[in-house]
Amino acid sequence: MTTSTDIDVASLSTASAATAAASTASLTAAQVDALHASFAADPVLKRTQNAITRVSVDELAIDHGLAASLSTTVSHRIDAWKVTNQQKSGRCWLFAALNLLRAGAKQTLGVKEFEFSQNYAMYFDKLERANYFLESILETAERPEDDRLVSFLLQTVMGDGGQWNMAVNIFSKYGAVPKSAMPETESSANTSRMNSVLCSLLRQGAQALRQLRRNPASDGDAVARAKTRIIADVHRILTLHLGTPPTALDWDYTDDEKVFHREGSLTPQEFLAKYSTIDLHDYVCLVDDPRAEHPKGSTLTVEHLGNVVGADPVLYLNVDISLAKKLARDAIVDGEPVWFGCDVGKQMVRKDGIWDARLYDYAALYAADISLDKESRVRFGESAMTHAMLLTGVDVLDGGTRRWRVENSWGDENGDKGFYTMADSWFDEYVFEVVVDKKRLNPELLRALATEPIVLPAWDPMGALA
């Protein structure tokens, strides 16, 4: 039989252990004082403090010699056009995809400068993405709101980012139009307010649909009617912000030889088919997922990642970065630009438009080891795909690649009028995805494409949207 005295002793023992653990885990005043004293006694740290408090830390950490030595010339260059500008939006993946398509369109049209409407593509991506989100909400309606997947869906309801397969889904269903047929608006160039309104609307709609689906008295027709009303609201908001997308256009233009062309009425689907020189469905996403549990040669997909219900899912083929680099090089040498996804902000001088894996030496500046390899950066949230661009040049020496020319979509103020230079070392560390024609794959990889993919959870780093 346990006595009250026994209980008190046990409680005291537990409390003492907790107190001891807390005293070990907590920072003490003496520890903090010692840290201050150690810092003050180090003249190098004091001089570094003086510099960092007055100058950007990047200016101090940059390896000037390395930055100055990174040549911007390449042996193979495709681009002979001006860059585009996504402005204050996250549409890089659509810009990069349309920039890839326009390379062939300009040749077909016989013009040096041409742009597809990025606003048109974004309009239908957002309309379709709203529908995709609501279907995911209905699919998970029996789960509680704090379920990790439901919480993730509600948190990421309506952003601007996307993946290659999502762009293909939009082009396949809605085609494309020239920028003149659906030009930019204030909200396409600055999407934050429109997105916040759409997020609020869709979260409210998610609540209503979950309640209807859980209510035994409501039927499928009631759910369908409610969803239809929500989609109508999304359509109205998008059309107010972005304009009404054309269903047909009377297309005429003058080429660079001053020859006038009158093409008549074309639907967006007909326009894309007429002026696109590639089959979008022949292109495959190669990713470098460095985690050992996802073997090279396997296919990957991400749960609830997409935009068009019933369309092709996001599908990756996991390969060594060296192979991705080789196939990208071969494409550029053959005159084909390459869509790619990367962790854009790491080791970059934006004004100069350069990337190198060793560009900044923060470890030396802070006297602290902050290095992680690529796999560890993925595992611990340090790195993921954040931006998509287009490779338009490569420097090849003795069969090996040395640096890359990149068409960004941030306007022409930085780099070489908006074109950037990427060192080969940066490709290894911070490029995660390249898109190439599957004709470049060997038979083994072609067979791998047909295998059942590993399904990653919605919040996996490989589900990051460029």
Short mmCIF file of C-alpha atoms in Angstrom, two decimals, residues 135-145 150 206 209-214:
data_model
loop_
_atom_site.label_atom_id
_atom_site.label_comp_id
_atom_site.label_asym_id
_atom_site.label_seq_id
_atom_site.Cartn_x
_atom_site.Cartn_y
_atom_site.Cartn_z
CA GLU A 135 -11.54 19.31 -54.24
CA SER A 136 -8.69 18.63 -51.81
CA ILE A 137 -10.75 20.16 -49.01
CA LEU A 138 -13.67 17.88 -49.82
CA GLU A 139 -11.36 14.87 -49.99
CA THR A 140 -10.06 15.61 -46.49
CA ALA A 141 -13.36 16.83 -44.99
CA GLU A 142 -13.51 14.06 -42.36
CA ARG A 143 -10.14 15.04 -40.91
CA PRO A 144 -9.91 17.65 -38.14
CA GLU A 145 -8.77 21.17 -38.97
CA VAL A 150 -5.58 19.98 -43.75
CA ALA A 206 -13.42 25.50 -47.19
CA LEU A 209 -17.81 22.79 -47.73
CA ARG A 210 -16.43 20.87 -44.75
CA GLN A 211 -19.60 21.58 -42.78
CA LEU A 212 -21.82 20.48 -45.65
CA ARG A 213 -19.84 17.30 -46.29
CA ARG A 214 -19.98 16.38 -42.58
#
